[in-house]
Structures are given as C-alpha cells and as structure tokens.
mmCIF file of C-alpha atoms and ligand atoms in Angstrom:
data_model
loop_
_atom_site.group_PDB
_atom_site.id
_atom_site.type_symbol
_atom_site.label_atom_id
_atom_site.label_comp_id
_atom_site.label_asym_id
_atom_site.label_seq_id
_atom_site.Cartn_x
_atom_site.Cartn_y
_atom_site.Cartn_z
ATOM 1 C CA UNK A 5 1.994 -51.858 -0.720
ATOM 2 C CA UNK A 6 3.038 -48.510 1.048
ATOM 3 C CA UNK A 7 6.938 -47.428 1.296
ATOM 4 C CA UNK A 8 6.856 -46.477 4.832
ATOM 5 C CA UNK A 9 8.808 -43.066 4.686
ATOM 6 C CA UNK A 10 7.144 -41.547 6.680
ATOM 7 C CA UNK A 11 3.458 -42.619 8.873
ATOM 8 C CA UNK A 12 2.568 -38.883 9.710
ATOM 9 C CA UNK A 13 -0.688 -38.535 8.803
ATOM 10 C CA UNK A 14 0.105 -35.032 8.017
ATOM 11 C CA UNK A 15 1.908 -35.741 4.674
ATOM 12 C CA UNK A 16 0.997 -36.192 1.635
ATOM 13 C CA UNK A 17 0.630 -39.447 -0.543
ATOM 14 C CA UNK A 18 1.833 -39.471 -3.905
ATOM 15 C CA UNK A 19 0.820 -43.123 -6.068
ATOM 16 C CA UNK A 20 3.469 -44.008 -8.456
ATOM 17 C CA UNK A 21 3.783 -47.473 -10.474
ATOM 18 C CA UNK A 22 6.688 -49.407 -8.888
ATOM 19 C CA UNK A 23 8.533 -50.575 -7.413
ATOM 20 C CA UNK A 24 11.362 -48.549 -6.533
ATOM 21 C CA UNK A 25 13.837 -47.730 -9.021
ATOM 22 C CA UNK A 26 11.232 -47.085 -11.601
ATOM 23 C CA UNK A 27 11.522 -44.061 -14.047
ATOM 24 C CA UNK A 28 8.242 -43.172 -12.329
ATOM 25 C CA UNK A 29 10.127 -43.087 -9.551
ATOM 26 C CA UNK A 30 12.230 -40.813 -11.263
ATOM 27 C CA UNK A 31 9.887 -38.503 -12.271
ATOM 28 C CA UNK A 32 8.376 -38.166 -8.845
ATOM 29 C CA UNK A 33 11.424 -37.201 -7.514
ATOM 30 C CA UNK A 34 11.260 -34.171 -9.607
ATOM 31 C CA UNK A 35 8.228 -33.461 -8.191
ATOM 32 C CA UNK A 36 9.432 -30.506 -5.474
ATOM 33 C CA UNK A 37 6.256 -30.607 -3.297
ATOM 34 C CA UNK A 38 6.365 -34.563 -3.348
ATOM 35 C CA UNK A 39 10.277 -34.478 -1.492
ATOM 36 C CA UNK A 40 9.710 -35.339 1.973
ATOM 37 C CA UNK A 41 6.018 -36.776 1.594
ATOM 38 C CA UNK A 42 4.404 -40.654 1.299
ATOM 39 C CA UNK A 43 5.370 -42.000 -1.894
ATOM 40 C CA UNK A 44 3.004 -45.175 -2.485
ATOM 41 C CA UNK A 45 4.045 -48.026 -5.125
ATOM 42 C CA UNK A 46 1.386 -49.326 -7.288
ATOM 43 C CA UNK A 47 1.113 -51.890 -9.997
ATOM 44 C CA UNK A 48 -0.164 -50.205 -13.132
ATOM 45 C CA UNK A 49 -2.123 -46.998 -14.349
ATOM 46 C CA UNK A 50 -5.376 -47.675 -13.614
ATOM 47 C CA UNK A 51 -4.342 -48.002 -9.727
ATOM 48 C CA UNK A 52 -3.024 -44.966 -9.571
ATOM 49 C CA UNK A 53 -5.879 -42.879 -10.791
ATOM 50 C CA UNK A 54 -8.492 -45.345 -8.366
ATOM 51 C CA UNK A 55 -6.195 -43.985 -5.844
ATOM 52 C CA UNK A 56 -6.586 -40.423 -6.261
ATOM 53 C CA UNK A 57 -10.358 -40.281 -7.498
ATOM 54 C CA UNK A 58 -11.016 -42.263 -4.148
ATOM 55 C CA UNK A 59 -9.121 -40.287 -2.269
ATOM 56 C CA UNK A 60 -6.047 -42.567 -0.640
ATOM 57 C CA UNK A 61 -3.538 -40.684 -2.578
ATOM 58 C CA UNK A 62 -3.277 -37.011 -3.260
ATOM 59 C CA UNK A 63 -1.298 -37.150 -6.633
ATOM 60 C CA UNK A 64 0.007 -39.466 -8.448
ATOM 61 C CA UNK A 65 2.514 -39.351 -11.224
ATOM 62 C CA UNK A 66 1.847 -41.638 -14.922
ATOM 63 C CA UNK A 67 3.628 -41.987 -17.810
ATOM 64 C CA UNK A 68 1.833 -40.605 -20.437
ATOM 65 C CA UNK A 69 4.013 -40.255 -23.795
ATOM 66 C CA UNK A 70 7.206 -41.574 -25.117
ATOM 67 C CA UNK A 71 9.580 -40.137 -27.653
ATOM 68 C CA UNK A 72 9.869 -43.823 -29.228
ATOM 69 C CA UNK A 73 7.110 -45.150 -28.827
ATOM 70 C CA UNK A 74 4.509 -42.625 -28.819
ATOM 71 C CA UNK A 75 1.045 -41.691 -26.928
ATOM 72 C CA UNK A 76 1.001 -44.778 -23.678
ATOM 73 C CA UNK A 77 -2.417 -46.102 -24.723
ATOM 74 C CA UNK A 78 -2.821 -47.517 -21.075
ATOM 75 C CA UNK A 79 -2.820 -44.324 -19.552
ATOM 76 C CA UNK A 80 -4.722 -41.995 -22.647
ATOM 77 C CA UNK A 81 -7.745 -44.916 -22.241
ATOM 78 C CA UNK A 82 -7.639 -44.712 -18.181
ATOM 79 C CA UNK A 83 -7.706 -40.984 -18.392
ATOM 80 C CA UNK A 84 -10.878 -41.475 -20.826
ATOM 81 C CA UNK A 85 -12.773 -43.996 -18.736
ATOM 82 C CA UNK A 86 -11.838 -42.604 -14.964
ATOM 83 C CA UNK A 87 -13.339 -39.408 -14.627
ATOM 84 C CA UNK A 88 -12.413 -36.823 -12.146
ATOM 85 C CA UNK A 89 -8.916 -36.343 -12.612
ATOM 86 C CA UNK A 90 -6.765 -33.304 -13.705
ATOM 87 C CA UNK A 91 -3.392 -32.948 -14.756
ATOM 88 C CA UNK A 92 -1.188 -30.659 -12.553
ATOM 89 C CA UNK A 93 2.475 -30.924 -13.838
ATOM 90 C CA UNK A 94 4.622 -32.716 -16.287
ATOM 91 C CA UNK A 95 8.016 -33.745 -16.088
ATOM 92 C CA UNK A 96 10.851 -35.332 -18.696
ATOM 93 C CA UNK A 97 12.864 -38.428 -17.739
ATOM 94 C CA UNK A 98 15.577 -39.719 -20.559
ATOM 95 C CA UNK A 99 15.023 -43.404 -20.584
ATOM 96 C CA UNK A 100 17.331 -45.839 -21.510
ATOM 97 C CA UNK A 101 17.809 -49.721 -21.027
ATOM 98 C CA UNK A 102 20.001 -52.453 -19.501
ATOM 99 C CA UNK A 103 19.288 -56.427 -20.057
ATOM 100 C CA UNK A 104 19.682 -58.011 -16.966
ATOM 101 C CA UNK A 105 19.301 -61.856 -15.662
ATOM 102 C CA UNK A 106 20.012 -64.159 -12.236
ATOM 103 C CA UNK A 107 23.429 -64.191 -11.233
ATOM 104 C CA UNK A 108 25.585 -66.776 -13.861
ATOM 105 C CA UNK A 109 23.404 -66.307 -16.934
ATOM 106 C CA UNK A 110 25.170 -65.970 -19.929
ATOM 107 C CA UNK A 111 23.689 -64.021 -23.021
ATOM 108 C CA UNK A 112 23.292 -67.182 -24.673
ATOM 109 C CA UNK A 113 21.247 -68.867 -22.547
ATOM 110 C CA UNK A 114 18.467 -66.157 -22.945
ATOM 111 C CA UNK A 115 15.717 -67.592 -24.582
ATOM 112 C CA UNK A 116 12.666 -65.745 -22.389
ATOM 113 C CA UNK A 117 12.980 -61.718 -21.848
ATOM 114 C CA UNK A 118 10.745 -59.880 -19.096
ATOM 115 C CA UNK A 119 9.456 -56.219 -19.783
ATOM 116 C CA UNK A 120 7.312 -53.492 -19.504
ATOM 117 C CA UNK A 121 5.718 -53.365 -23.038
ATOM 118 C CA UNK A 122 6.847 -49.523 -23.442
ATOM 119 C CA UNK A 123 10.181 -50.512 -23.128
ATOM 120 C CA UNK A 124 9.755 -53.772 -24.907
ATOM 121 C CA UNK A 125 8.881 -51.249 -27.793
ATOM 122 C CA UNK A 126 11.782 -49.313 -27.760
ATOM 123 C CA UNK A 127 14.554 -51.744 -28.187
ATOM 124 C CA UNK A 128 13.799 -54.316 -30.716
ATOM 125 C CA UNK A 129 15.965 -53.487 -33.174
ATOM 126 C CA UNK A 130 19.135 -54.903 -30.010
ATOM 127 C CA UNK A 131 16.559 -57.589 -29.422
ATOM 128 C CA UNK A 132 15.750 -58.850 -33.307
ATOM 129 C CA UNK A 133 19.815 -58.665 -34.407
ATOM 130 C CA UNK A 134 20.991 -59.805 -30.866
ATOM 131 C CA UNK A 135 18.193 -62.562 -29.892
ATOM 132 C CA UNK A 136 16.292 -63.194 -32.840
ATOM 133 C CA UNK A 137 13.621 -66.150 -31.400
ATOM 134 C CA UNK A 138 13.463 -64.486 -27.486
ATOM 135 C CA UNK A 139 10.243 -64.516 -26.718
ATOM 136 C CA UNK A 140 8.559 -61.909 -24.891
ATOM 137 C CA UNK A 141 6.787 -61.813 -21.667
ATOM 138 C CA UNK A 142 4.993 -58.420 -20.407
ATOM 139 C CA UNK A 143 5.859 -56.888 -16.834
ATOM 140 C CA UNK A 144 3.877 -54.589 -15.090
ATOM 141 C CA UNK A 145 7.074 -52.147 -14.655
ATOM 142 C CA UNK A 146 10.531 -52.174 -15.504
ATOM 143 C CA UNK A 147 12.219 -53.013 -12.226
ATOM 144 C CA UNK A 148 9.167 -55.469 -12.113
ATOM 145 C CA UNK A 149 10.270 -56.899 -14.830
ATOM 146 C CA UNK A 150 13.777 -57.761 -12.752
ATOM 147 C CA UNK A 151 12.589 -58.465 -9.635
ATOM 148 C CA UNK A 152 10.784 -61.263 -10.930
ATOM 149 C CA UNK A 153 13.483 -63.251 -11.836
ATOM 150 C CA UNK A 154 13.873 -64.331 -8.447
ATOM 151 C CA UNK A 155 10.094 -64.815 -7.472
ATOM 152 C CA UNK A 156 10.026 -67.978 -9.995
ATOM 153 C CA UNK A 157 9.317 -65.938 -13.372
ATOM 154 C CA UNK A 158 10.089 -68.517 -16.257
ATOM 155 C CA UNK A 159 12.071 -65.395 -17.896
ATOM 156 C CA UNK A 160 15.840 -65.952 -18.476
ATOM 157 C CA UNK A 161 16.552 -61.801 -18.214
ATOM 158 C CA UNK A 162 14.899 -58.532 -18.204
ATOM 159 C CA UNK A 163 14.755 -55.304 -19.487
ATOM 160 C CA UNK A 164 15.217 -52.580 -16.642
ATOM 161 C CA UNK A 165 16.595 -49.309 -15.913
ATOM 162 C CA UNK A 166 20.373 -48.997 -15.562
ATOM 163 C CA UNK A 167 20.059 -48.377 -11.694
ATOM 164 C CA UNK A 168 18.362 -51.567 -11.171
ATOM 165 C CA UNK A 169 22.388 -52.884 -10.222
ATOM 166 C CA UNK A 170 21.621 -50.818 -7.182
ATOM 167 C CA UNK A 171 18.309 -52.215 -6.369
ATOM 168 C CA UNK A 172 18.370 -56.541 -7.143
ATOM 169 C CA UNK A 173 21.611 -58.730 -7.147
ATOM 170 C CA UNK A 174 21.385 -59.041 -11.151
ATOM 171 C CA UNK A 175 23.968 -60.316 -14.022
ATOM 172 C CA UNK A 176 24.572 -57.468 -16.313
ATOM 173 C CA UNK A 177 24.143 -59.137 -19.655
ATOM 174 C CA UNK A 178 23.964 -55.422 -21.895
ATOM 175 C CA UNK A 179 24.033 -52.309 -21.828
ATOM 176 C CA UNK A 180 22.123 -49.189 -23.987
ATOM 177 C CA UNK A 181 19.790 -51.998 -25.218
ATOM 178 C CA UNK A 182 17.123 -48.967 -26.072
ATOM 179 C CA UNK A 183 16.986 -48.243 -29.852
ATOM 180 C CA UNK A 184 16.955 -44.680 -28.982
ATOM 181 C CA UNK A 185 19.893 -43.527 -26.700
ATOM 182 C CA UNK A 186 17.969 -39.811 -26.906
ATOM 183 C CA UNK A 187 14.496 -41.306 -25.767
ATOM 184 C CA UNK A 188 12.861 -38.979 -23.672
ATOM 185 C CA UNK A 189 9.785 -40.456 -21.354
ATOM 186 C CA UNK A 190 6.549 -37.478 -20.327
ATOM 187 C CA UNK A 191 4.909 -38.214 -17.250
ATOM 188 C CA UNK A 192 2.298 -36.384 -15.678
ATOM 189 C CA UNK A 193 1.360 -35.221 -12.313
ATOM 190 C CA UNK A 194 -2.282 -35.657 -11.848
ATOM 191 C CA UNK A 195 -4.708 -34.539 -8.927
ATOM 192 C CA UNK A 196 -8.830 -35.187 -8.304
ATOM 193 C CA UNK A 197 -10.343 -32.395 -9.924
ATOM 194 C CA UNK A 198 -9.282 -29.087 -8.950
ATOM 195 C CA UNK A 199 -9.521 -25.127 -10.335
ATOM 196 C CA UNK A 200 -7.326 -24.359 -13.304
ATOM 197 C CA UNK A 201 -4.089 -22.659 -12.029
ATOM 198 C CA UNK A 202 -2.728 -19.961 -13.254
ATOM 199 C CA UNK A 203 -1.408 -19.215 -16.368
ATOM 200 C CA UNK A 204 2.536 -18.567 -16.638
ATOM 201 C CA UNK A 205 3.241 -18.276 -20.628
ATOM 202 C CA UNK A 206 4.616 -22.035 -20.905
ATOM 203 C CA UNK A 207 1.676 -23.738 -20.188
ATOM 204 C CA UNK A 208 0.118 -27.061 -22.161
ATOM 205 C CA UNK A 209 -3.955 -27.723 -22.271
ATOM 206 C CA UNK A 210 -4.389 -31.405 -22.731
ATOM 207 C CA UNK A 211 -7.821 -33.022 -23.983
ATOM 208 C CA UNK A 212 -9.556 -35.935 -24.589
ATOM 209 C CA UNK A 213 -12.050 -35.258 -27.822
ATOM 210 C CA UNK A 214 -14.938 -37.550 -29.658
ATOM 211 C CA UNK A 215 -16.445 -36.783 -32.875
ATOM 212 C CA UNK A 216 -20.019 -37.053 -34.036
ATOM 213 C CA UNK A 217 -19.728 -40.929 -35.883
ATOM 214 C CA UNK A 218 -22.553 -39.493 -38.386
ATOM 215 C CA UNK A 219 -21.028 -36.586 -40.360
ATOM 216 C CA UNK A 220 -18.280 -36.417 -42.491
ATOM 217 C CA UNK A 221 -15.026 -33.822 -42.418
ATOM 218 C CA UNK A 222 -15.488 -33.594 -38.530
ATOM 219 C CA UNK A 223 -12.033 -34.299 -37.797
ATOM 220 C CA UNK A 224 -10.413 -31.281 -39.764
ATOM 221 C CA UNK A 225 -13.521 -29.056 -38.477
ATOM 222 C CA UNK A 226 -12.013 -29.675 -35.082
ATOM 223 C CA UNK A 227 -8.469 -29.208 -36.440
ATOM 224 C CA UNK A 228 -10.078 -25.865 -37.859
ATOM 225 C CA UNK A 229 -10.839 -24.713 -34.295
ATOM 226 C CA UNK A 230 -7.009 -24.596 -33.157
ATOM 227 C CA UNK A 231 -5.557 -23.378 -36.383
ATOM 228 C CA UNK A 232 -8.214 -20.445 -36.821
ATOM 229 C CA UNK A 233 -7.124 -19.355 -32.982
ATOM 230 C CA UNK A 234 -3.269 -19.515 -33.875
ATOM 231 C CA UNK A 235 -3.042 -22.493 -31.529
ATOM 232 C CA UNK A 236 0.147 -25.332 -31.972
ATOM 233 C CA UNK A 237 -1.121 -28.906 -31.378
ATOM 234 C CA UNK A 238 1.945 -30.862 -30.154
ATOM 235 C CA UNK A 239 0.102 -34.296 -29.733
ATOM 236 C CA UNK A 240 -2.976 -35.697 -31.486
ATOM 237 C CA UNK A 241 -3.474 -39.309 -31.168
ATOM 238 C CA UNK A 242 -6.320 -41.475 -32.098
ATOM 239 C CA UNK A 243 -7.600 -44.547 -29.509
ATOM 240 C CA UNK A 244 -10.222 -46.748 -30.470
ATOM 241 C CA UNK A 245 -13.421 -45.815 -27.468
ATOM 242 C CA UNK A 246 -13.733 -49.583 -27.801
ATOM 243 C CA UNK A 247 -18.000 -50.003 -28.482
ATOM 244 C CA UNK A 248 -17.504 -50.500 -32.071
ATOM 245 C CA UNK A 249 -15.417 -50.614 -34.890
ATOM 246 C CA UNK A 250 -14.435 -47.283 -36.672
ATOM 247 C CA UNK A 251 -14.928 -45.338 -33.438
ATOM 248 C CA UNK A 252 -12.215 -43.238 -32.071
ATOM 249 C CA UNK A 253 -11.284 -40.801 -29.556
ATOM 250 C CA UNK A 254 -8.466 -38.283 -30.164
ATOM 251 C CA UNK A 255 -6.234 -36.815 -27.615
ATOM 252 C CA UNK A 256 -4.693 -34.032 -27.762
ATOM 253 C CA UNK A 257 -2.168 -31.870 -26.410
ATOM 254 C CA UNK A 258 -2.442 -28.246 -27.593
ATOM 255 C CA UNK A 259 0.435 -25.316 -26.635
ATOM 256 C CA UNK A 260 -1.200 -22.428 -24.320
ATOM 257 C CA UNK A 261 -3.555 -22.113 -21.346
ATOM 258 C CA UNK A 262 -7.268 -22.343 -21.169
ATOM 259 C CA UNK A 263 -7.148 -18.967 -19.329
ATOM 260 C CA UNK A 264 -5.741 -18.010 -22.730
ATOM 261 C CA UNK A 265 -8.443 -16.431 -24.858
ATOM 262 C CA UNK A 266 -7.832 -18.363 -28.045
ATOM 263 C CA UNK A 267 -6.948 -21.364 -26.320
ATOM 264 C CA UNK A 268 -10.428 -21.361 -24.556
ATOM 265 C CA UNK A 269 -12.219 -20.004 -27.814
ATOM 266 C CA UNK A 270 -10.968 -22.888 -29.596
ATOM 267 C CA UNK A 271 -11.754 -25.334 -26.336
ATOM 268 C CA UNK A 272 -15.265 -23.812 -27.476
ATOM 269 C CA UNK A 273 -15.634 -24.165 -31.004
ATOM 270 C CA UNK A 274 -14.521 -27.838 -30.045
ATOM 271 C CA UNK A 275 -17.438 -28.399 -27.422
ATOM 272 C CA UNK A 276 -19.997 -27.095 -29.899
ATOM 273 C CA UNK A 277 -19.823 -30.096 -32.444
ATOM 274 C CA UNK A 278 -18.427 -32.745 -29.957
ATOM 275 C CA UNK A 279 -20.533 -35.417 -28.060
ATOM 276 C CA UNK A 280 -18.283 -35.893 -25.393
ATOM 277 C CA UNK A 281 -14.649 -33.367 -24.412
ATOM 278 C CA UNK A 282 -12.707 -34.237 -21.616
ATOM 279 C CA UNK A 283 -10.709 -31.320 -20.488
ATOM 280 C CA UNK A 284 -7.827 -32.965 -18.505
ATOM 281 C CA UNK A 285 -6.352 -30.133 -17.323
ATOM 282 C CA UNK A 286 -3.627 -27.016 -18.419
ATOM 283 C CA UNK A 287 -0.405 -26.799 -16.842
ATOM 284 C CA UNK A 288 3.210 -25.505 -16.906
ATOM 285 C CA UNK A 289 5.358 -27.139 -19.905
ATOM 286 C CA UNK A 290 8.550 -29.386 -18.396
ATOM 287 C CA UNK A 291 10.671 -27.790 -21.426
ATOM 288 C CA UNK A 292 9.550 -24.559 -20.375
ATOM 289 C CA UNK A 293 9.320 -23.454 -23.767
ATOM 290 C CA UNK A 294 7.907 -19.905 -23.639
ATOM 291 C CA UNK A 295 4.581 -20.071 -25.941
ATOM 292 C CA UNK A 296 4.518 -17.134 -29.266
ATOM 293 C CA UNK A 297 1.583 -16.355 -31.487
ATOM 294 C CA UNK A 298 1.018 -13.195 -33.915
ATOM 295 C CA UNK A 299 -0.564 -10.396 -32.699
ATOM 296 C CA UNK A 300 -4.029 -11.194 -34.377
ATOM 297 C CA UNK A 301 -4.545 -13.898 -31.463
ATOM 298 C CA UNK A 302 -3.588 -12.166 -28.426
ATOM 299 C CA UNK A 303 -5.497 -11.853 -24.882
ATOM 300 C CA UNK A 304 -6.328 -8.237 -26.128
ATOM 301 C CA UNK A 305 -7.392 -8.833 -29.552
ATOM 302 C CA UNK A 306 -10.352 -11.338 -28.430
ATOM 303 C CA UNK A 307 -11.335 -9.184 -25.643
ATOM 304 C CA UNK A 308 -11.562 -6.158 -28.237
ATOM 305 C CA UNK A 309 -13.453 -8.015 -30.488
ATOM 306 C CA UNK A 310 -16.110 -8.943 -27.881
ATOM 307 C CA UNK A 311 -16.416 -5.629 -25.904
ATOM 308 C CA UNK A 312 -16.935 -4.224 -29.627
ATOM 309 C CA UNK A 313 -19.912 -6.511 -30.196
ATOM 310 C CA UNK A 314 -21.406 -5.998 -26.384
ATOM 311 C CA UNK A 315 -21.153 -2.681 -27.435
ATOM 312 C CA UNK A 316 -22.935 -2.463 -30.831
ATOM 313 C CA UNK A 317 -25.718 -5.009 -28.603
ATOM 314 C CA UNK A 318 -25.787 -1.933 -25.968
ATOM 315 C CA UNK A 319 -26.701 0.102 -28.854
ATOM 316 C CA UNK A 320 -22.975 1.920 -28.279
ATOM 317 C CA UNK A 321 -21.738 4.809 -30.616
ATOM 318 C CA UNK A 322 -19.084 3.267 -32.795
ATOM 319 C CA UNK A 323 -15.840 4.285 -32.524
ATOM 320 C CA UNK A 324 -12.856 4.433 -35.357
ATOM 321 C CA UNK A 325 -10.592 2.469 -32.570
HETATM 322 O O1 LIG B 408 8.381 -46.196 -14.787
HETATM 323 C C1 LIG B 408 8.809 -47.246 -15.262
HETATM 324 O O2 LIG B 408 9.984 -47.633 -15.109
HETATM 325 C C2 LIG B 408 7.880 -48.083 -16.071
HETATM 326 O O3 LIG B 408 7.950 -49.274 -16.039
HETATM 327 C C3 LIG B 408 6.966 -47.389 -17.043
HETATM 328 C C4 LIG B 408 7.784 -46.960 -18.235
HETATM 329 C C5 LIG B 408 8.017 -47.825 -19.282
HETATM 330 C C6 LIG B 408 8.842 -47.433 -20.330
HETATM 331 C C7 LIG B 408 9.385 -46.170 -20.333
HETATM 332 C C8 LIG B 408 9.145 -45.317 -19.274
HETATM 333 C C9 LIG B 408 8.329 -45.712 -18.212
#
C-alpha cells in the first residue's frame, strides 16, 4: 500500500509502519528532507528495512526505544538479522493513549481490547484497575489497532493515538489511558548503508555486540572498552540471538561519534574480542545534548599519543612535549 502524494518518480520514498495517524507518522513528519516526498505505509518493522535494503524505499523511519517500556525488541532483532542498514537520524515523539471502540459502545461492554503490544505495555496499570479480565489482542500499529474495529475484528475497543478522532468514526471511551503521561517514544531514521556523516558534537554511535559464549568476565571487558575511553553508554540491552539458550546479543547506544577518537578506539577494543559487531550507524542526538568528556580523552590527546609512538617507531628524538 502506497499513499499516493505524490507519483513523481523524482521524489523520494520514505517506509513508515501505518497507517496514517501513527506516531511513526509522527516522527516522519519531523523528518525535514522527508516533507514533500513519498511517504509509504507498511505493516511492521521487518517491512520497512526489506524495503530499503532492496531498494523500493530510500529511508524509512522505526521505532526503536520507549521511555516505558524500554529497548522495541522487534526492531533491535530486525536490525541484527537484516544487514545493510544504517541509522541516519533520530527523533522524539511523546506518546500517549486514548481507548476507543465502534460508535455506541459503552465502557462496560469492553471485554476484548486491540493494540500494538508497545502500547499494550504502557498502560496496564488503567487496564488492570479499570478492566480487570479484558483480554488482549495484538495489532500491528496503533491506528491499526482502531481501524480494525470496523473490518470484523472480534475486539470491543482499542488502544490508539489521541488523533485517531480525526482519522476513523470512533466512540471515545478514555482518555490518558498510558501509565506514563511523560512517555517519550525514539525512532530512528535509517538508510542502506552509507559513509558515516559528519560529526557535529551531539552525535550517538549505536551498536549491535556478541560476546565470545566460551570465556568468562567478557561482558565487563567490553564495558571496560567505553569506560577506559571516557565514553557514556545511554542504552545497553540484552536480546536473546535465538540458536540456543544462554546466548545473547547486547545493543548498545554509546554518547559521541565514531569519527571521535575514543569513541572509535573503544569501537576497537570492542572488535578485538567480539565474534560478530554490528556498527549501525552514528548520528546527530534528537535532544541535542552537546557531548563533554575530561581533557584526558580528547581528539588531541589520542592523536598525541599515537604520533608519539610513530615517532619513537621512526627512531624520532624524544621530546619533553
Ligand atoms: O507508530 C505507532 O503508532 C505504532 O504503532 C508503534 C508504536 C507503538 C507504541 C509506541 C510508539 C509507537
């Protein structure tokens, strides 16, 4: 399903999981180069990224992390399995909830609730003290989850965005239904595999890490590589690489730019003990939070320390600077 905005074959295509009225939606929106292009609704993470490795989209834009309810593990295991992508761009949408059903329906007669299991996650504790035996049915999306109720779903409401009033002919049955009213949804912009861009000072390096199953103390050796660099993690998650029991992948998100020395020194120390690192790509923070470190692991400080050693190599006087 394309939205036909526009058929030039000029523009741009930009995947996005719909349909319209999504938070994805939302996020594209923010996306400045995207205004103006093909914006192309899709029905989960995995055909998003198809569509960019393959080439019928240029971009598309995923949800990758929520304030509530964490890493999204559909998106951190389709970024481990599809290869080729990068990350480009991230942007924050606040996320919060309405419970919606078919014109007439009261809150009492909701036995089965629609929704995106994300969003399911984020507002049980409405759900449990408002409809303690609802059952739950998973939607690929949140407006999916309302515009089913009038393609024969057996649910009685659904758990959407608050604009989905403007979208579907639906009962309002609550409001602020989200546990959270400060939850805060990341989604990234992500691109076939392209150069690193540059660096700007408020820049993220995201990664996708495995550690030998066979030695013990790995995981704080690779912890060791960012904290002896001076370099913040803000995520690190653990997903299951799904061969065996007891084997893991981590992702991580780590402040600073590859093109920073001691982020790519650590990127290194990493890649020396790891069977398998996905580098998924470094690219301006949405808080724009500018990124500090001491002195000790500046740009200058690394590149000191290794024209000193070229030099002693060379067979270079030493010198008291
Ligand atoms: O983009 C949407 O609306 C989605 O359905 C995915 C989602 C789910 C929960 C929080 C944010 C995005």
């Amino acid at each position: 399903m394309s939205d036909s905005r526009d058929n030039s074959a000029a523009r741009r295509t930009y995947s996005y999981l719909g349909p319209a009225g999504t938070f994805t939606e939302a996020a594209l929106a923010q996306v400045p180069e995207a205004v103006g292009q093909n914006w192309h609704s899709v029905n989960n993470v995995g055909e998003a990224l198809d569509d960019v490795v393959s080439g019928r989209s240029d971009a598309a834009v995923i949800a990758i992390e929520n304030s509530v309810e964490g890493g999204v593990s559909a998106t951190q295991d389709a970024l481990a399995n599809i290869p080729g992508i990068r990350i480009v761009g991230e942007y924050l949408v606040p996320v919060n909830f309405v419970l919606v059903a078919r014109p007439g329906t009261t809150l009492d007669q909701v036995r089965v609730v629609n929704a995106h299991p994300v969003a399911y996650g984020q507002c049980h504790l409405w759900l449990d003290a408002t409809l303690p035996s609802h059952e739950h049915i998973p939607a690929s999306s949140n407006v999916a989850a309302a515009s089913t109720l009038f393609n024969g779903s057996i649910a009685d409401a659904a758990i959407a965005p608050p604009n989905i009033v403007h979208h579907y002919d639906v009962e309002l049955l609550a409001e602020n239904v989200g546990d959270n009213p400060n939850a805060v949804t990341r989604f990234v912009l992500v691109s076939r595999t392209v150069p690193v861009q540059g660096r700007t000072g408020s820049d993220k390096t995201s990664l996708i890490v495995e550690l030998p199953s066979d030695e013990s103390g790995t995981l704080l050796s690779m912890l060791e590589q960012f904290s002896t660099r001076g370099v913040n993690l803000s995520l690190i998650q653990s997903r299951p690489i799904g061969d065996a029991l007891g084997r893991y992948r981590f992702v991580i998100d780590a402040d600073g730019h590859i093109l920073d020395e001691r982020v790519a020194d650590a990127v290194l120390g990493v890649k020396r003990f790891s069977p398998n690192v996905i580098f998924l790509g470094s690219y301006p923070r949405a808080d724009k939070l500018q990124i500090t470190h001491e002195n000790r692991y500046s740009n200058e400080v690394f590149v000191e320390a290794r024209d000193w050693l070229r030099g002693l190599i060379a067979g270079e006087p030493e010198t008291d600077s």
